Coordinates of C-alpha atoms in Angstrom, one line a residue:
Chain A
X1 CA 79.0 110.9 43.0
X2 CA 79.2 107.1 43.5
X3 CA 82.6 107.0 41.4
X4 CA 84.2 109.5 43.8
X5 CA 83.7 107.3 46.8
X6 CA 84.5 104.6 45.1
X7 CA 87.8 106.0 44.2
X8 CA 88.1 106.3 48.0
X9 CA 88.5 102.7 48.4
X10 CA 84.6 101.8 49.0
X11 CA 82.9 99.0 47.8
X12 CA 80.3 99.8 45.1
X13 CA 77.3 99.5 47.5
X14 CA 78.8 101.4 50.5
X15 CA 79.8 104.1 47.9
X16 CA 76.4 104.3 46.5
X17 CA 75.0 104.7 50.1
X18 CA 77.4 107.3 51.1
X19 CA 76.8 109.2 47.8
X20 CA 73.1 109.1 48.4
X21 CA 73.3 110.5 51.7
X22 CA 75.5 113.4 50.5
X23 CA 72.9 113.8 47.6
X24 CA 70.3 114.4 50.4
X25 CA 72.2 116.6 52.5
X26 CA 73.1 118.5 49.2
X27 CA 69.3 119.0 48.5
X28 CA 67.8 119.2 52.1
X29 CA 70.1 121.7 53.6
X30 CA 70.2 124.4 50.9
X31 CA 66.4 123.7 50.8
X32 CA 65.9 124.8 54.3
X33 CA 68.1 127.9 54.1
X34 CA 65.8 128.8 50.6
X35 CA 62.7 128.1 52.8
X36 CA 64.0 130.7 55.4
X37 CA 64.8 133.4 52.6
X38 CA 61.5 132.4 50.7
X39 CA 59.4 133.4 53.9
X40 CA 61.3 136.4 54.2
X41 CA 60.8 137.2 50.3
X42 CA 56.9 136.1 50.8
X43 CA 56.6 138.8 53.5
X44 CA 58.3 141.3 51.4
X45 CA 56.1 140.5 48.3
X46 CA 53.2 140.9 50.5
X47 CA 54.3 143.9 52.2
X48 CA 55.0 145.7 48.9
X49 CA 51.4 144.9 47.7
X50 CA 49.8 146.3 50.6
X51 CA 52.3 149.5 50.4
X52 CA 54.1 148.6 53.8
X53 CA 57.8 147.9 54.2
X54 CA 57.7 144.2 55.5
X55 CA 60.5 142.9 57.6
X56 CA 63.4 145.7 57.5
X57 CA 65.0 145.5 61.0
X58 CA 67.1 142.2 61.5
X59 CA 69.8 142.4 59.5
X60 CA 70.7 144.4 56.4
X61 CA 67.2 144.9 54.8
X62 CA 65.7 142.5 57.3
X63 CA 67.2 139.6 55.4
X64 CA 67.9 137.8 58.8
X65 CA 64.4 138.3 60.0
X66 CA 63.5 134.3 59.5
X67 CA 66.8 133.3 61.4
X68 CA 65.4 135.5 64.2
X69 CA 61.9 134.1 63.9
X70 CA 63.5 130.5 64.0
X71 CA 65.8 131.3 67.0
X72 CA 62.8 132.7 68.8
X73 CA 60.6 129.6 68.3
X74 CA 63.6 127.3 69.3
X75 CA 63.6 128.8 72.7
X76 CA 60.1 128.8 73.4
X77 CA 58.6 126.2 75.5
X78 CA 56.7 123.2 73.7
X79 CA 53.2 122.9 75.3
X80 CA 51.6 119.5 74.5
X81 CA 47.7 119.6 75.4
X82 CA 47.2 117.3 78.1
X83 CA 43.8 116.1 76.4
X84 CA 45.8 115.2 73.4
X85 CA 46.9 111.7 71.8
X86 CA 50.8 112.7 72.5
X87 CA 52.5 110.5 70.2
X88 CA 50.5 111.2 67.0
X89 CA 50.4 115.0 68.4
X90 CA 54.3 115.1 67.6
X91 CA 54.1 112.7 65.2
X92 CA 51.9 115.1 62.8
X93 CA 54.4 117.9 62.2
X94 CA 57.2 115.6 61.4
X95 CA 55.1 113.8 58.7
X96 CA 54.3 117.3 57.2
X97 CA 57.9 118.4 57.2
X98 CA 59.4 114.9 56.0
X99 CA 57.1 114.7 53.1
X100 CA 57.7 117.8 52.2
X101 CA 61.5 117.2 51.9
X102 CA 60.9 113.6 50.3
X103 CA 59.4 114.7 46.9
X104 CA 62.5 116.8 46.2
X105 CA 64.2 113.4 45.5
X106 CA 63.0 113.2 41.6
X107 CA 63.5 116.9 40.6
X108 CA 66.3 117.4 38.2
X109 CA 68.3 120.3 39.0
X110 CA 70.6 120.0 35.8
X111 CA 71.0 117.5 33.1
X112 CA 71.9 114.5 35.1
X113 CA 71.7 116.2 38.3
X114 CA 69.2 114.5 40.3
X115 CA 69.0 112.3 43.4
X116 CA 66.9 109.6 42.1
X117 CA 66.7 109.2 38.4
X118 CA 63.8 106.6 38.6
X119 CA 61.5 106.1 35.7
X120 CA 58.3 106.3 37.7
X121 CA 59.5 109.8 39.0
X122 CA 56.2 111.7 38.4
X123 CA 54.1 108.7 40.0
X124 CA 56.4 108.9 42.9
X125 CA 55.7 112.7 43.0
X126 CA 51.9 111.8 43.0
X127 CA 52.6 109.2 45.7
X128 CA 54.5 111.6 48.3
X129 CA 52.1 114.7 47.6
X130 CA 48.9 112.2 48.5
X131 CA 50.7 111.7 51.7
X132 CA 50.8 115.3 52.7
X133 CA 47.3 115.1 54.1
X134 CA 48.1 113.0 56.9
X135 CA 50.3 115.5 58.6
X136 CA 47.0 117.7 58.7
X137 CA 44.7 115.1 59.6
X138 CA 46.7 113.6 62.4
X139 CA 47.2 117.0 63.9
X140 CA 43.7 117.7 63.7
X141 CA 42.5 114.6 65.4
X142 CA 45.3 114.3 68.1
X143 CA 45.0 117.7 69.1
X144 CA 41.4 116.9 70.5
X145 CA 40.0 120.0 70.0
X146 CA 37.2 121.3 67.9
X147 CA 38.7 123.9 65.4
X148 CA 41.9 121.7 64.6
X149 CA 39.4 118.9 63.8
X150 CA 37.0 120.8 61.4
X151 CA 40.3 121.9 59.6
X152 CA 41.6 118.3 59.4
X153 CA 38.2 117.5 57.9
X154 CA 38.5 120.5 55.3
X155 CA 42.1 119.6 54.6
X156 CA 41.4 115.7 53.7
X157 CA 38.5 116.8 51.3
X158 CA 40.2 119.7 49.8
X159 CA 43.6 117.7 48.9
X160 CA 41.6 114.6 47.9
X161 CA 39.7 116.7 45.4
X162 CA 42.3 118.5 43.9
X163 CA 44.6 115.5 43.5
X164 CA 42.1 114.1 41.3
X165 CA 42.6 116.8 38.9
X166 CA 46.2 117.2 39.3
X167 CA 46.4 113.3 38.3
X168 CA 44.6 113.9 34.9
X169 CA 46.7 117.1 34.2
X170 CA 50.0 115.2 34.8
X171 CA 48.6 112.2 32.4
X172 CA 48.5 115.0 29.6
X173 CA 52.2 115.8 30.2
X174 CA 53.1 111.9 30.4
X175 CA 51.3 111.3 27.1
X176 CA 53.1 114.1 25.3
X177 CA 56.3 113.4 27.0
X178 CA 56.1 109.4 26.6
X179 CA 57.8 108.9 29.8
X180 CA 57.3 109.2 33.5
X181 CA 61.0 109.7 34.2
X182 CA 61.6 113.7 35.5
X183 CA 64.5 114.3 33.4
X184 CA 62.9 112.4 30.5
X185 CA 60.0 115.0 30.7
X186 CA 62.3 117.8 30.7
X187 CA 64.2 116.6 27.9
X188 CA 61.0 116.1 25.8
X189 CA 60.1 119.9 26.1
X190 CA 63.5 120.9 24.5
X191 CA 62.2 122.6 21.5
X192 CA 58.8 121.4 21.9
X193 CA 57.0 124.2 20.2
X194 CA 58.3 125.3 16.4
X195 CA 61.9 123.9 17.5
X196 CA 62.3 127.2 19.5
X197 CA 60.3 127.3 22.7
X198 CA 61.4 125.0 25.2
X199 CA 58.3 123.8 27.4
X200 CA 54.9 122.3 27.1
X201 CA 53.2 125.9 28.2
X202 CA 54.1 127.0 24.8
X203 CA 51.8 124.3 23.4
X204 CA 48.2 125.5 22.9
X205 CA 46.7 122.2 24.1
X206 CA 48.9 122.0 27.2
X207 CA 48.6 125.7 28.1
X208 CA 45.1 125.4 29.6
X209 CA 46.6 122.3 31.8
X210 CA 49.1 124.6 33.2
X211 CA 46.8 127.2 34.3
X212 CA 44.8 124.5 35.8
X213 CA 47.9 122.7 37.6
X214 CA 49.0 126.4 38.7
X215 CA 45.5 126.6 40.6
X216 CA 45.4 123.1 41.9
X217 CA 48.8 123.6 43.4
X218 CA 47.9 126.1 45.3
X219 CA 44.7 124.5 46.5
X220 CA 47.1 121.6 47.0
X221 CA 49.5 123.5 49.1
X222 CA 46.4 125.3 51.0
X223 CA 47.9 128.8 50.0
X224 CA 45.5 131.5 49.8
X225 CA 43.1 131.9 48.2
X226 CA 42.4 128.2 49.1
X227 CA 43.9 128.4 52.7
X228 CA 40.6 127.1 54.3
X229 CA 42.3 125.0 56.4
X230 CA 43.9 127.4 58.7
X231 CA 41.0 130.4 57.8
X232 CA 41.7 132.6 60.9
X233 CA 38.2 134.1 60.7
X234 CA 36.4 130.9 61.2
X235 CA 39.0 128.2 62.7
X236 CA 41.4 130.2 64.8
X237 CA 44.6 128.8 63.2
X238 CA 43.1 125.4 62.0
X239 CA 45.0 122.6 62.7
X240 CA 47.8 124.3 63.8
X241 CA 45.9 125.7 66.7
X242 CA 47.2 123.7 69.5
X243 CA 50.9 123.7 68.3
X244 CA 53.6 126.0 69.5
X245 CA 57.2 126.0 69.3
X246 CA 59.3 123.8 67.1
X247 CA 56.3 121.6 66.3
X248 CA 54.5 125.0 65.0
X249 CA 57.7 125.9 63.3
X250 CA 58.0 122.6 61.6
X251 CA 54.4 123.2 59.9
X252 CA 55.6 126.5 58.7
X253 CA 58.7 125.2 57.2
X254 CA 56.9 122.1 55.7
X255 CA 54.2 124.3 54.3
X256 CA 56.8 126.6 52.6
X257 CA 58.9 123.4 51.3
X258 CA 55.6 122.2 49.5
X259 CA 54.9 125.8 47.9
X260 CA 58.6 125.7 46.7
X261 CA 58.1 121.9 45.4
X262 CA 55.0 123.3 43.5
X263 CA 56.9 125.9 42.0
X264 CA 59.8 123.6 41.0
X265 CA 57.1 121.1 39.5
X266 CA 55.2 123.8 37.4
X267 CA 58.9 124.6 36.0
X268 CA 59.7 121.1 35.6
X269 CA 56.5 119.9 34.0
X270 CA 55.5 122.7 31.9
X271 CA 58.3 125.5 31.6
X272 CA 61.1 123.2 30.6
X273 CA 62.6 122.7 33.9
X274 CA 66.8 123.3 33.8
X275 CA 66.3 124.2 30.2
X276 CA 66.5 128.0 29.1
X277 CA 62.9 129.0 27.6
X278 CA 64.2 129.5 24.2
X279 CA 66.4 126.8 22.4
X280 CA 69.1 129.0 21.5
X281 CA 72.8 128.1 22.0
X282 CA 73.8 131.5 23.9
X283 CA 71.4 130.9 26.5
X284 CA 73.0 127.6 27.5
X285 CA 75.6 129.2 28.6
X286 CA 73.8 130.1 31.7
X287 CA 74.0 126.8 33.8
X288 CA 70.7 124.7 34.0
X289 CA 70.3 125.0 37.8
X290 CA 70.1 128.6 37.6
X291 CA 67.4 128.6 34.9
X292 CA 65.4 126.3 37.5
X293 CA 66.1 128.5 40.2
X294 CA 64.9 131.6 38.3
X295 CA 61.6 129.8 37.2
X296 CA 61.1 128.5 41.2
X297 CA 61.4 132.2 42.2
X298 CA 59.1 133.4 39.4
X299 CA 56.2 131.0 40.5
X300 CA 56.7 131.8 43.9
X301 CA 56.4 135.4 43.4
X302 CA 53.1 134.5 41.5
X303 CA 51.7 132.5 44.5
X304 CA 52.6 135.4 46.6
X305 CA 50.9 137.8 44.4
X306 CA 48.0 135.8 44.3
X307 CA 48.0 135.5 48.1
X308 CA 48.2 139.2 48.3
X309 CA 45.6 140.1 45.8
X310 CA 42.8 137.4 45.9
X311 CA 40.1 137.0 48.7
X312 CA 39.7 133.8 50.3
X313 CA 37.3 131.0 48.4
X314 CA 34.1 129.9 50.3
X315 CA 34.2 126.0 50.9
X316 CA 31.6 124.9 48.7
X317 CA 32.9 127.2 45.9
X318 CA 36.2 125.2 46.4
X319 CA 34.6 122.0 46.0
X320 CA 32.7 123.5 42.9
X321 CA 35.9 124.8 41.1
X322 CA 37.6 121.2 41.8
X323 CA 35.0 118.7 41.0
X324 CA 32.7 120.7 38.7
X325 CA 35.2 122.9 36.7
X326 CA 38.6 121.2 36.9
X327 CA 37.8 117.6 37.0
X328 CA 35.4 117.7 33.7
X329 CA 38.1 120.0 31.9
X330 CA 41.1 118.1 32.7
X331 CA 39.1 114.6 31.5
X332 CA 38.2 116.4 28.2
X333 CA 41.8 117.2 27.7
X334 CA 43.1 113.8 28.4
X335 CA 40.8 112.7 25.7
X336 CA 41.9 115.6 23.3
X337 CA 45.4 115.3 23.7
X338 CA 45.6 111.7 23.4
X339 CA 43.4 111.9 20.5
X340 CA 45.6 114.4 18.8
X341 CA 48.7 112.5 19.4
X342 CA 46.9 109.2 18.1
X343 CA 45.9 111.1 14.8
X344 CA 49.4 112.7 14.4
X345 CA 51.1 109.2 14.9
X346 CA 53.0 111.2 17.8
X347 CA 52.0 108.6 20.3
X348 CA 54.5 107.7 23.1
X349 CA 56.6 110.9 22.8
X350 CA 58.4 109.4 19.6
X351 CA 56.5 109.3 16.3
X352 CA 55.5 105.7 15.4
Chain B
X1 CA 74.4 93.6 51.9
X2 CA 72.2 97.0 51.5
X3 CA 69.6 94.9 49.7
X4 CA 69.4 92.2 52.6
X5 CA 69.4 95.1 55.1
X6 CA 66.7 96.8 53.5
X7 CA 64.7 93.5 52.8
X8 CA 64.8 92.5 56.3
X9 CA 64.1 96.1 57.4
X10 CA 61.0 96.4 55.2
X11 CA 59.9 92.8 56.0
X12 CA 59.9 92.9 59.6
X13 CA 58.2 96.4 59.7
X14 CA 55.6 95.3 57.9
X15 CA 54.8 92.2 59.9
X16 CA 55.2 94.4 63.0
X17 CA 53.0 97.0 61.7
X18 CA 50.3 94.4 60.5
X19 CA 50.3 92.8 64.1
X20 CA 49.7 96.3 65.5
X21 CA 46.9 96.8 63.3
X22 CA 45.3 94.0 64.8
X23 CA 46.5 94.4 68.6
X24 CA 46.1 98.4 69.2
X25 CA 43.1 99.4 71.1
X26 CA 42.5 102.6 69.1
X27 CA 40.9 102.1 65.9
X28 CA 42.6 105.3 64.6
X29 CA 45.9 103.9 65.6
X30 CA 45.1 100.8 63.8
X31 CA 44.6 102.8 60.5
X32 CA 47.9 104.3 61.1
X33 CA 49.8 100.9 61.7
X34 CA 47.9 99.9 58.2
X35 CA 49.6 102.7 56.5
X36 CA 52.8 101.7 57.9
X37 CA 52.4 98.2 56.7
X38 CA 51.1 99.5 53.2
X39 CA 54.3 101.6 53.0
X40 CA 56.8 98.9 53.9
X41 CA 54.9 96.6 51.3
X42 CA 55.7 99.4 48.8
X43 CA 59.3 99.3 49.6
X44 CA 59.5 95.4 49.3
X45 CA 57.8 95.7 45.9
X46 CA 60.5 98.4 45.1
X47 CA 63.2 96.0 46.2
X48 CA 62.1 93.3 43.7
X49 CA 62.0 95.7 40.8
X50 CA 58.2 96.5 40.8
X51 CA 58.4 100.0 41.3
X52 CA 55.1 100.7 39.3
X53 CA 53.2 98.4 41.6
X54 CA 54.9 100.1 44.7
X55 CA 54.0 103.7 43.4
X56 CA 50.2 102.5 42.9
X57 CA 50.0 101.0 46.3
X58 CA 51.0 104.3 47.8
X59 CA 48.9 106.3 45.6
X60 CA 45.7 104.3 45.8
X61 CA 46.0 102.6 49.2
X62 CA 47.8 105.1 51.3
X63 CA 46.5 108.2 49.6
X64 CA 43.3 107.3 49.0
X65 CA 41.8 104.3 50.6
X66 CA 43.5 104.7 53.8
X67 CA 42.5 108.5 54.0
X68 CA 38.8 107.2 54.0
X69 CA 39.4 104.8 56.5
X70 CA 41.0 107.4 58.8
X71 CA 38.3 109.7 57.9
X72 CA 35.4 107.2 58.8
X73 CA 37.2 106.0 62.0
X74 CA 38.0 109.7 63.2
X75 CA 34.4 110.9 63.1
X76 CA 33.0 107.7 64.8
X77 CA 32.2 108.0 68.2
X78 CA 33.2 104.6 69.5
X79 CA 32.3 102.5 72.4
X80 CA 35.1 100.3 73.0
X81 CA 32.8 97.9 75.2
X82 CA 30.3 97.1 72.5
X83 CA 33.6 96.4 69.9
X84 CA 34.8 93.7 72.4
X85 CA 31.5 92.3 72.9
X86 CA 30.8 91.1 69.4
X87 CA 34.3 89.5 69.1
X88 CA 33.3 86.0 70.4
X89 CA 30.1 86.2 67.9
X90 CA 32.3 87.1 64.9
X91 CA 35.2 84.6 66.0
X92 CA 33.9 82.0 63.5
X93 CA 33.4 84.4 60.5
X94 CA 36.9 85.7 61.1
X95 CA 38.6 82.3 61.3
X96 CA 36.8 81.4 58.4
X97 CA 38.2 84.4 56.1
X98 CA 41.7 83.6 57.8
X99 CA 41.3 80.0 56.4
X100 CA 40.3 81.0 52.9
X101 CA 43.2 83.7 52.8
X102 CA 45.7 81.0 53.8
X103 CA 44.4 78.6 51.3
X104 CA 44.7 81.4 48.4
X105 CA 48.5 81.8 49.6
X106 CA 48.8 78.1 49.6
X107 CA 47.5 77.9 46.0
X108 CA 49.2 80.9 44.7
X109 CA 52.8 79.5 45.8
X110 CA 51.9 76.2 44.5
X111 CA 51.2 77.9 41.2
X112 CA 54.3 79.5 41.1
X113 CA 56.4 76.5 42.0
X114 CA 54.8 74.9 38.9
X115 CA 56.5 77.5 36.4
X116 CA 56.3 81.0 35.5
X117 CA 53.4 82.6 33.9
X118 CA 53.5 82.6 30.3
X119 CA 52.9 86.4 29.7
X120 CA 52.7 87.0 25.8
X121 CA 51.3 89.5 23.7
X122 CA 47.9 88.9 21.8
X123 CA 49.8 88.2 18.4
X124 CA 51.4 85.3 19.7
X125 CA 54.9 87.0 20.2
X126 CA 57.1 86.7 23.4
X127 CA 56.4 88.6 26.5
X128 CA 58.3 92.0 26.7
X129 CA 61.9 92.0 27.2
X130 CA 62.8 92.0 31.2
X131 CA 64.8 95.2 30.2
X132 CA 61.6 97.3 29.4
X133 CA 60.3 99.6 32.3
X134 CA 57.7 98.2 34.4
X135 CA 55.0 100.9 33.2
X136 CA 55.8 99.9 29.4
X137 CA 55.6 96.1 30.1
X138 CA 52.4 96.4 32.0
X139 CA 50.9 98.6 29.4
X140 CA 51.9 96.3 26.6
X141 CA 50.4 93.5 28.2
X142 CA 47.1 95.3 29.5
X143 CA 46.2 96.8 26.3
X144 CA 46.8 93.8 24.2
X145 CA 46.3 90.1 25.9
X146 CA 44.0 91.2 28.6
X147 CA 42.5 94.2 26.8
X148 CA 38.6 92.9 27.4
X149 CA 39.3 91.7 31.0
X150 CA 40.8 95.2 31.5
X151 CA 37.9 97.0 30.0
X152 CA 35.5 94.8 31.8
X153 CA 37.2 95.6 35.1
X154 CA 36.6 99.4 34.1
X155 CA 33.1 98.9 33.2
X156 CA 32.4 97.0 36.9
X157 CA 34.1 99.9 38.6
X158 CA 32.0 102.6 36.4
X159 CA 28.8 100.8 37.3
X160 CA 29.8 100.6 41.2
X161 CA 30.6 104.2 41.2
X162 CA 27.3 105.1 39.6
X163 CA 25.5 103.2 42.2
X164 CA 27.3 104.6 45.0
X165 CA 26.3 107.9 43.8
X166 CA 22.8 107.2 42.7
X167 CA 22.3 105.5 46.4
X168 CA 23.8 108.6 48.2
X169 CA 22.4 111.4 46.5
X170 CA 19.5 113.0 47.9
X171 CA 17.6 116.2 46.3
X172 CA 17.2 118.6 49.0
X173 CA 14.4 121.4 48.8
X174 CA 14.8 124.9 49.9
X175 CA 18.8 124.9 49.3
X176 CA 19.7 128.4 47.6
X177 CA 23.0 127.3 45.9
X178 CA 25.0 129.5 43.9
X179 CA 24.4 130.1 40.2
X180 CA 27.8 131.3 39.0
X181 CA 26.7 131.6 35.4
X182 CA 24.0 133.8 36.4
X183 CA 26.2 135.8 38.6
X184 CA 28.7 136.5 36.1
X185 CA 25.9 137.3 33.3
X186 CA 24.4 139.9 35.7
X187 CA 25.4 143.7 34.5
X188 CA 25.0 146.7 36.7
X189 CA 22.2 148.3 34.4
X190 CA 19.9 145.2 35.1
X191 CA 20.6 144.7 38.6
X192 CA 20.7 148.4 39.9
X193 CA 17.8 150.9 39.2
X194 CA 18.4 154.9 39.4
X195 CA 15.5 156.7 41.0
X196 CA 15.1 160.2 41.9
X197 CA 12.2 160.4 44.5
X198 CA 10.5 163.7 45.2
X199 CA 11.1 165.2 48.7
X200 CA 8.9 163.5 51.3
X201 CA 8.0 160.7 49.2
X202 CA 8.9 157.1 49.2
X203 CA 10.1 154.7 46.7
X204 CA 8.2 151.8 45.3
X205 CA 10.6 148.8 44.8

């Protein structure tokens, strides 16, 4: 896109600047629309699993429900508790929302269609996902209320715990791909198994890693069954208790943007991203971004499915799963995967 | 142009955030300003082409260390008067620390001025080409020339971790923990008994 703006007579620097801004808008605006629609999808799936109809009044098939909700919260009054730390109270939802958008910069949508093609792409994702905890913790503290504070402490412990095993899982992926670049990781999955299957998930050594990544992703995004931070039977609404109107909506949007990001990471890191599932020429007729969207939608369905069917974890069970199961198993797999790659001389993604 | 703007933006914000870290009255605000400072330092790292270090800075310091700081500071019930009272008493120590850090900075700049570090690999070949990515260059150095230092650092950290766990670990009696393996291994026929009591008679359990 930089070249296009250069043909309009800009210098390289300003063309780059303008094209980056345009790229950000090109990702963020459809993402917002996707979040609005995915909230509707989530409610529909959840309703279908509970044999209900779900939203079906606003617009055809209830499709405009999210927009009606958005308009509603927009017109509501923002209530700021008088005992709260006002600046931080308003900053917290902004942090959550911004962080949820930032990581999309390194998701490849198609061959070359990536906003920031940096060679530390996966580390960038890790860095951004480790920031997500601040939105929750600051909200819990600045509300100056007991339930949000409990929720904030739960959230920080939970997110740090699962980030550790996510880190080890991603190391396995990086070892096999030989690069931290997100597009490189996608391309390394082309014909990965038997020259036919595109995706690390078809590799017997990495399949358990994917299962753990999916579950850790649910814990990291605080989705059911790991939604202990907003366990309504114990903590009212957790860290969101004191929030109202748009500041509450920002949490909502940020949460779903994070869930979509986790689905996109699942697709990109393990299921071949924008590549079709099988390495057949006829499948490449379907554009890459469509494959990615299909995969994201599939994983979102899995997330909703789990939310509708699995009861909430107890907090000690959550910690046990993170530290006593996922951490040792993922650490073992780092050793196994690197040992296998060393033994087969495949180290570094290219046979040495 | 954009690089210059970005540099001065990041640099000014780093210094401002650093100043606010010291000056803000509320410790929670101090930690948050510290996080802003870390962030802008990471931005400066990216500007000088050290994107790996920048990401590590964010992951380690912002993602883990600062969270712990925040955790501790938020849970403390802080009495600001006692906090102020220690200021004069601890002032000489603080000045000493500041002087040590200043000295280190001067030595660092002086060493840099005398010439670039000769970073080569163990077998005597030249340093990795500047075109190689950060991670490859650091890995090539760390696992060849500085392998033993690197592993020694790893052992020191491991010992520190074991020490921390040993110091904080305590055995509590009377805790009814969940034994997941036992729960899963339980079968209906060993967990339940089918009794047919006669009319008017109870059941001995």
